[in-house]
Amino acid sequence: MKLIKTEDAAGHVLCHDITQIIKGVTKDAVFRKGHVVTEEDIPVLLSVGKENLYVWEKDENMIHENEAAKILYDIAADENMSASDVKEGKIELIAKTDGVLKINREKLKAINSLGEMMIASRHGGFPVKKGDKIAGTRIIPLVIEKEKMEKAKETAGSESIFKILPYKIKTAGVIATGNEVFKNRIKDTFTPVIAEKLAEYGIKITHRDICPDNPGTITGKIEEVIRSGAEMVICTGGMSVDPDDRTPLAIKNAGTDVVTYGAPVLPGAMFMLAYRGDVPVIGLPGCVMYAKRTIFDIVLPRIVSGEKITKKEIDCLGEGGLCLNCDICIFPNCGFGKGV
């Protein structure tokens, strides 16, 4: 680039967008990068406060902001994302499918630590929908040394910083437990809540069963549901330390590998997660039936995407694991569940 006075700019090529900001009216480029300035443009440029301009001067060792933003996009996005048009030196990553956003946080931090470049994103570990904005990339100056962008590519490596994991699980069996429901003392109001949440991810309930507080019976039903081909099993109720609550034992006895019984999340402390092979078996405490948002809302999309959640990841949910029960719920656009 070289700096010239605006009055002398006629015939020169702009190397960056010129933005006009009128409060409450517009914030957009009046001239785009690559525009050849005319005599008629000069009064407009002066009116937006541009008494001096950078015009393009070719240098093989420097990269323009638009090209640099594209490099950052290429190291950030996976095949389930697309790029926005370049605007004011910025490119945004847009989701091409529904799924769960995963972020390599170490790589993201490393890129942002290089200086003169940035990638800003939404939180990872949560659902995104097709068309959602995932992140934005740009450099801070108008041009940057080619060597620095090569360093960014080297730092990022071969795998993208962001990934969208499409939903894989399509079917589930729901087993409601409790003598009070089994003996028709009360109506099963838990299963309809689960059905509504599963429907958000296109999951069909293939089995709806009710079992008494008998661990052998519950275990047998879990095994039956898995043999029938259900891709996920959800057991509701019977998760407390009450002597009549036997669901955790039943899940364990179903030959599962238990990830956790208990989570640092409220509501949802008595949550249980296990796997029988690749089939997740979930024990849900009663709070999921009546609380608007719980541990189930945090982990369900990740489980449905086929991700195997670890005990370490559950343990990290403590910070951000307290739902504030806001009068107007804006989850997931809040701090709940942002520990991982």
CSV table of C-alpha atoms in Angstrom, one decimal, residues 5-326:
chain,number,residue,atom,x,y,z
A,5,LYS,CA,-4.2,12.5,-0.3
A,6,THR,CA,-7.8,11.9,-1.2
A,7,GLU,CA,-7.7,14.9,-3.6
A,8,ASP,CA,-5.0,13.1,-5.6
A,9,ALA,CA,-6.7,9.7,-5.6
A,10,ALA,CA,-8.4,9.8,-9.0
A,11,GLY,CA,-7.3,6.8,-11.1
A,12,HIS,CA,-5.9,4.9,-8.1
A,13,VAL,CA,-7.2,1.5,-6.9
A,14,LEU,CA,-8.6,1.2,-3.4
A,15,CYS,CA,-7.0,-1.6,-1.4
A,16,HIS,CA,-9.7,-1.7,1.3
A,17,ASP,CA,-13.4,-1.0,1.7
A,18,ILE,CA,-14.5,2.5,2.6
A,19,THR,CA,-17.3,2.4,5.2
A,20,GLN,CA,-20.0,4.9,5.8
A,21,ILE,CA,-21.7,4.9,9.2
A,22,ILE,CA,-24.9,6.9,9.7
A,23,LYS,CA,-26.4,6.1,13.1
A,24,GLY,CA,-29.7,4.3,12.8
A,25,VAL,CA,-29.5,4.3,9.0
A,26,THR,CA,-26.5,2.5,7.6
A,27,LYS,CA,-23.1,0.9,8.2
A,28,ASP,CA,-21.9,-0.3,4.8
A,29,ALA,CA,-19.2,0.2,2.3
A,30,VAL,CA,-19.7,3.1,-0.1
A,31,PHE,CA,-16.7,1.9,-2.1
A,32,ARG,CA,-15.3,-1.6,-2.2
A,33,LYS,CA,-11.7,-2.8,-2.4
A,34,GLY,CA,-10.6,-2.7,-6.0
A,35,HIS,CA,-12.7,0.3,-6.9
A,36,VAL,CA,-11.0,2.8,-9.2
A,37,VAL,CA,-11.5,6.3,-7.8
A,38,THR,CA,-13.0,8.9,-10.0
A,39,GLU,CA,-13.2,12.7,-9.6
A,40,GLU,CA,-16.9,12.4,-8.7
A,41,ASP,CA,-15.9,10.0,-5.8
A,42,ILE,CA,-13.7,12.5,-4.1
A,43,PRO,CA,-16.4,14.6,-2.4
A,44,VAL,CA,-18.1,11.4,-1.2
A,45,LEU,CA,-14.8,10.1,0.3
A,46,LEU,CA,-14.2,13.4,2.0
A,47,SER,CA,-17.7,13.3,3.4
A,48,VAL,CA,-17.0,10.1,5.2
A,49,GLY,CA,-13.9,11.5,6.8
A,50,LYS,CA,-11.3,10.1,4.4
A,51,GLU,CA,-8.8,12.9,3.8
A,52,ASN,CA,-6.1,10.3,3.1
A,53,LEU,CA,-6.3,6.9,1.4
A,54,TYR,CA,-4.3,3.7,1.1
A,55,VAL,CA,-4.1,2.6,-2.5
A,56,TRP,CA,-2.7,-0.7,-3.7
A,57,GLU,CA,1.0,-1.0,-4.4
A,58,LYS,CA,2.0,-4.6,-5.3
A,59,ASP,CA,4.4,-6.3,-2.9
A,60,GLU,CA,5.0,-10.0,-3.2
A,61,ASN,CA,5.9,-10.3,0.5
A,62,MET,CA,2.5,-8.9,1.7
A,63,ILE,CA,-1.0,-10.2,1.6
A,64,HIS,CA,-4.1,-8.1,1.5
A,65,GLU,CA,-6.8,-8.4,4.2
A,66,ASN,CA,-9.3,-10.2,1.9
A,67,GLU,CA,-6.8,-12.9,0.9
A,68,ALA,CA,-5.6,-13.3,4.5
A,69,ALA,CA,-9.2,-13.7,5.7
A,70,LYS,CA,-9.7,-16.5,3.2
A,71,ILE,CA,-6.6,-18.2,4.5
A,72,LEU,CA,-8.0,-18.1,8.0
A,73,TYR,CA,-11.3,-19.4,6.7
A,74,ASP,CA,-9.6,-22.3,5.0
A,75,ILE,CA,-7.8,-23.4,8.3
A,76,ALA,CA,-11.0,-22.9,10.4
A,77,ALA,CA,-13.9,-24.4,8.4
A,78,ASP,CA,-14.8,-28.0,7.7
A,79,GLU,CA,-16.8,-29.5,4.9
A,80,ASN,CA,-20.1,-28.7,6.7
A,81,MET,CA,-19.5,-25.0,6.6
A,82,SER,CA,-19.5,-22.4,3.8
A,83,ALA,CA,-18.0,-18.9,3.5
A,84,SER,CA,-19.8,-15.6,3.4
A,85,ASP,CA,-18.8,-13.0,0.9
A,86,VAL,CA,-15.7,-11.0,1.9
A,87,LYS,CA,-16.9,-7.7,3.5
A,88,GLU,CA,-14.6,-5.1,5.1
A,89,GLY,CA,-11.8,-7.7,5.2
A,90,LYS,CA,-14.0,-10.3,7.1
A,91,ILE,CA,-15.2,-13.7,6.1
A,92,GLU,CA,-17.9,-15.5,8.2
A,93,LEU,CA,-18.3,-19.3,8.5
A,94,ILE,CA,-21.9,-20.4,7.9
A,95,ALA,CA,-23.3,-23.8,8.9
A,96,LYS,CA,-24.4,-26.0,5.9
A,97,THR,CA,-26.2,-28.5,8.1
A,98,ASP,CA,-27.8,-29.0,11.5
A,99,GLY,CA,-25.4,-30.5,14.1
A,100,VAL,CA,-23.2,-29.9,17.1
A,101,LEU,CA,-20.3,-27.5,16.8
A,102,LYS,CA,-17.0,-28.8,18.0
A,103,ILE,CA,-14.0,-26.5,18.5
A,104,ASN,CA,-10.3,-27.3,18.8
A,105,ARG,CA,-9.8,-24.7,21.6
A,106,GLU,CA,-6.0,-25.1,21.7
A,107,LYS,CA,-5.6,-24.4,18.0
A,108,LEU,CA,-8.0,-21.4,18.2
A,109,LYS,CA,-6.1,-19.9,21.1
A,110,ALA,CA,-2.8,-20.5,19.2
A,111,ILE,CA,-4.0,-18.7,16.1
A,112,ASN,CA,-5.3,-15.8,18.0
A,113,SER,CA,-2.0,-15.6,19.9
A,114,LEU,CA,0.0,-15.1,16.7
A,115,GLY,CA,-0.9,-11.4,16.6
A,116,GLU,CA,-2.4,-9.3,13.8
A,117,MET,CA,-5.1,-11.9,13.0
A,118,MET,CA,-8.2,-13.2,14.7
A,119,ILE,CA,-10.9,-15.8,14.7
A,120,ALA,CA,-14.0,-15.2,16.8
A,121,SER,CA,-16.7,-17.9,17.3
A,122,ARG,CA,-19.7,-18.9,19.2
A,123,HIS,CA,-19.4,-21.5,22.0
A,124,GLY,CA,-18.6,-25.1,21.0
A,125,GLY,CA,-20.4,-28.1,22.2
A,126,PHE,CA,-23.9,-26.8,21.4
A,127,PRO,CA,-26.3,-27.3,18.5
A,128,VAL,CA,-26.3,-25.2,15.4
A,129,LYS,CA,-28.8,-25.1,12.6
A,130,LYS,CA,-28.2,-24.8,8.9
A,131,GLY,CA,-27.6,-21.1,8.1
A,132,ASP,CA,-26.3,-20.2,11.5
A,133,LYS,CA,-23.2,-18.0,11.8
A,134,ILE,CA,-20.3,-20.1,13.3
A,135,ALA,CA,-17.4,-17.7,13.4
A,136,GLY,CA,-15.7,-14.7,11.7
A,137,THR,CA,-12.1,-14.4,10.5
A,138,ARG,CA,-10.0,-11.3,9.6
A,139,ILE,CA,-6.6,-9.7,10.1
A,140,ILE,CA,-6.2,-6.6,12.1
A,141,PRO,CA,-4.1,-4.4,9.7
A,142,LEU,CA,-5.0,-3.9,6.0
A,143,VAL,CA,-2.1,-6.0,4.9
A,144,ILE,CA,0.0,-8.6,6.6
A,145,GLU,CA,3.3,-10.4,5.9
A,146,LYS,CA,3.0,-13.5,3.9
A,147,GLU,CA,5.3,-15.2,6.4
A,148,LYS,CA,2.8,-14.6,9.2
A,149,MET,CA,0.0,-16.3,7.3
A,150,GLU,CA,2.3,-19.2,6.6
A,151,LYS,CA,2.9,-19.5,10.3
A,152,ALA,CA,-0.9,-19.5,10.9
A,153,LYS,CA,-1.3,-22.4,8.4
A,154,GLU,CA,1.5,-24.3,10.1
A,155,THR,CA,0.0,-23.7,13.6
A,156,ALA,CA,-3.4,-24.9,12.5
A,157,GLY,CA,-2.1,-28.1,10.9
A,158,SER,CA,-4.1,-30.4,8.6
A,159,GLU,CA,-7.4,-30.5,10.6
A,160,SER,CA,-9.9,-27.7,10.7
A,161,ILE,CA,-10.4,-25.7,13.9
A,162,PHE,CA,-14.2,-26.0,13.7
A,163,LYS,CA,-16.3,-29.1,13.0
A,164,ILE,CA,-20.0,-29.6,12.8
A,165,LEU,CA,-21.0,-33.1,13.7
A,166,PRO,CA,-24.3,-34.0,12.0
A,167,TYR,CA,-26.9,-35.9,14.1
A,168,LYS,CA,-26.7,-39.6,13.7
A,169,ILE,CA,-29.1,-41.2,16.2
A,170,LYS,CA,-32.5,-41.6,14.7
A,171,THR,CA,-34.3,-43.9,17.1
A,172,ALA,CA,-34.7,-44.3,20.9
A,173,GLY,CA,-36.4,-46.4,23.5
A,174,VAL,CA,-37.9,-44.7,26.6
A,175,ILE,CA,-38.4,-46.7,29.8
A,176,ALA,CA,-40.4,-45.0,32.5
A,177,THR,CA,-39.7,-46.5,35.9
A,178,GLY,CA,-41.5,-46.4,39.2
A,179,ASN,CA,-44.2,-48.4,41.0
A,180,GLU,CA,-46.4,-45.4,41.2
A,181,VAL,CA,-46.6,-45.2,37.4
A,182,PHE,CA,-46.5,-49.0,36.8
A,183,LYS,CA,-49.4,-49.5,39.1
A,184,ASN,CA,-51.4,-46.7,37.6
A,185,ARG,CA,-51.4,-44.6,40.7
A,186,ILE,CA,-50.2,-41.6,38.7
A,187,LYS,CA,-50.0,-40.9,35.0
A,188,ASP,CA,-46.7,-41.0,33.2
A,189,THR,CA,-45.9,-37.4,32.5
A,190,PHE,CA,-42.2,-37.9,32.0
A,191,THR,CA,-42.2,-39.7,28.7
A,192,PRO,CA,-44.1,-36.9,26.9
A,193,VAL,CA,-41.4,-34.4,28.0
A,194,ILE,CA,-38.7,-36.7,26.6
A,195,ALA,CA,-40.6,-37.2,23.4
A,196,GLU,CA,-40.8,-33.4,22.9
A,197,LYS,CA,-37.0,-33.0,23.4
A,198,LEU,CA,-36.1,-35.9,21.1
A,199,ALA,CA,-38.4,-34.5,18.4
A,200,GLU,CA,-36.2,-31.4,18.2
A,201,TYR,CA,-33.5,-33.7,16.8
A,202,GLY,CA,-35.7,-35.8,14.6
A,203,ILE,CA,-35.5,-38.8,16.8
A,204,LYS,CA,-38.4,-41.4,16.7
A,205,ILE,CA,-39.3,-43.2,19.9
A,206,THR,CA,-39.6,-46.9,18.8
A,207,HIS,CA,-40.3,-48.3,22.3
A,208,ARG,CA,-42.3,-46.8,25.2
A,209,ASP,CA,-42.3,-49.0,28.3
A,210,ILE,CA,-43.2,-48.7,32.0
A,211,CYS,CA,-41.3,-50.8,34.6
A,212,PRO,CA,-41.7,-51.2,38.3
A,213,ASP,CA,-38.9,-50.4,40.7
A,214,ASN,CA,-37.3,-53.8,40.1
A,215,PRO,CA,-33.7,-53.7,38.9
A,216,GLY,CA,-34.0,-57.1,37.2
A,217,THR,CA,-37.1,-56.1,35.2
A,218,ILE,CA,-35.6,-52.8,34.2
A,219,THR,CA,-32.3,-54.5,33.1
A,220,GLY,CA,-34.3,-57.0,31.1
A,221,LYS,CA,-36.2,-54.2,29.4
A,222,ILE,CA,-33.0,-52.2,28.6
A,223,GLU,CA,-31.5,-55.3,26.9
A,224,GLU,CA,-34.7,-56.0,25.0
A,225,VAL,CA,-34.8,-52.5,23.6
A,226,ILE,CA,-31.2,-52.6,22.5
A,227,ARG,CA,-31.7,-56.0,20.9
A,228,SER,CA,-34.6,-54.6,18.9
A,229,GLY,CA,-32.3,-52.1,17.3
A,230,ALA,CA,-32.9,-48.8,19.2
A,231,GLU,CA,-29.9,-46.5,18.9
A,232,MET,CA,-30.4,-45.0,22.4
A,233,VAL,CA,-32.1,-46.0,25.6
A,234,ILE,CA,-33.5,-43.5,28.1
A,235,CYS,CA,-34.6,-44.5,31.5
A,236,THR,CA,-36.7,-41.9,33.4
A,237,GLY,CA,-37.0,-41.7,37.2
A,238,GLY,CA,-35.7,-43.9,40.0
A,239,MET,CA,-32.3,-42.1,40.0
A,240,SER,CA,-32.1,-40.9,43.6
A,241,VAL,CA,-30.6,-42.5,46.7
A,242,ASP,CA,-34.1,-43.5,47.9
A,243,PRO,CA,-34.2,-47.3,48.7
A,244,ASP,CA,-37.0,-47.7,46.2
A,245,ASP,CA,-35.0,-46.1,43.3
A,246,ARG,CA,-33.2,-48.9,41.6
A,247,THR,CA,-32.6,-47.5,38.0
A,248,PRO,CA,-28.8,-46.9,38.4
A,249,LEU,CA,-28.3,-50.5,39.4
A,250,ALA,CA,-30.4,-51.7,36.6
A,251,ILE,CA,-28.4,-49.7,34.0
A,252,LYS,CA,-25.1,-51.0,35.4
A,253,ASN,CA,-26.4,-54.6,35.4
A,254,ALA,CA,-27.3,-54.3,31.7
A,255,GLY,CA,-23.7,-54.9,30.8
A,256,THR,CA,-23.0,-51.2,30.3
A,257,ASP,CA,-19.8,-49.3,30.7
A,258,VAL,CA,-20.8,-46.5,33.1
A,259,VAL,CA,-19.3,-43.1,32.3
A,260,THR,CA,-20.8,-41.3,35.3
A,261,TYR,CA,-23.5,-41.5,37.9
A,262,GLY,CA,-23.8,-37.9,39.0
A,263,ALA,CA,-22.9,-34.6,37.3
A,264,PRO,CA,-21.9,-31.1,38.7
A,265,VAL,CA,-25.1,-29.6,37.1
A,266,LEU,CA,-28.2,-28.2,38.7
A,267,PRO,CA,-30.8,-29.2,37.7
A,268,GLY,CA,-29.5,-32.7,36.9
A,269,ALA,CA,-27.1,-33.8,39.7
A,270,MET,CA,-28.4,-37.4,39.7
A,271,PHE,CA,-27.8,-37.9,35.9
A,272,MET,CA,-26.4,-41.2,34.7
A,273,LEU,CA,-24.6,-42.0,31.4
A,274,ALA,CA,-23.5,-45.4,30.3
A,275,TYR,CA,-22.8,-47.2,27.0
A,276,ARG,CA,-23.6,-50.7,25.9
A,277,GLY,CA,-21.2,-50.9,23.0
A,278,ASP,CA,-22.1,-47.8,20.9
A,279,VAL,CA,-25.6,-47.5,22.3
A,280,PRO,CA,-25.9,-44.8,25.0
A,281,VAL,CA,-28.0,-45.7,28.0
A,282,ILE,CA,-29.2,-42.7,29.9
A,283,GLY,CA,-30.7,-42.4,33.4
A,284,LEU,CA,-32.7,-39.2,33.9
A,285,PRO,CA,-33.6,-37.8,37.3
A,286,GLY,CA,-37.0,-36.3,38.0
A,287,CYS,CA,-35.9,-32.7,37.5
A,288,VAL,CA,-35.9,-33.3,33.7
A,289,MET,CA,-39.6,-33.7,33.9
A,290,TYR,CA,-40.4,-30.3,35.4
A,291,ALA,CA,-37.4,-28.0,35.0
A,292,LYS,CA,-37.2,-26.1,31.7
A,293,ARG,CA,-33.5,-26.8,31.1
A,294,THR,CA,-31.3,-29.4,32.7
A,295,ILE,CA,-28.2,-31.6,32.2
A,296,PHE,CA,-30.2,-33.4,29.5
A,297,ASP,CA,-30.4,-30.3,27.3
A,298,ILE,CA,-26.6,-29.9,27.6
A,299,VAL,CA,-25.6,-33.5,26.7
A,300,LEU,CA,-28.4,-34.7,24.4
A,301,PRO,CA,-27.3,-33.0,21.2
A,302,ARG,CA,-23.7,-34.2,21.7
A,303,ILE,CA,-24.9,-37.8,22.3
A,304,VAL,CA,-27.2,-37.7,19.3
A,305,SER,CA,-24.3,-36.5,17.1
A,306,GLY,CA,-22.5,-39.8,17.9
A,307,GLU,CA,-19.9,-38.2,20.2
A,308,LYS,CA,-18.9,-40.4,23.2
A,309,ILE,CA,-18.8,-38.1,26.2
A,310,THR,CA,-16.2,-38.8,28.8
A,311,LYS,CA,-16.2,-38.5,32.6
A,312,LYS,CA,-13.6,-35.7,32.3
A,313,GLU,CA,-16.0,-33.7,30.1
A,314,ILE,CA,-18.9,-34.2,32.6
A,315,ASP,CA,-16.7,-33.1,35.5
A,316,CYS,CA,-15.8,-29.8,33.6
A,317,LEU,CA,-19.5,-28.8,33.6
A,318,GLY,CA,-19.3,-27.4,37.2
A,319,GLU,CA,-18.4,-23.9,36.1
A,320,GLY,CA,-21.6,-22.8,34.2
A,321,GLY,CA,-23.5,-25.8,35.6
A,322,LEU,CA,-25.9,-23.8,37.6
A,323,CYS,CA,-29.1,-22.9,35.8
A,324,LEU,CA,-30.4,-19.5,37.0
A,325,ASN,CA,-34.0,-20.3,36.1
A,326,CYS,CA,-34.4,-17.0,34.4
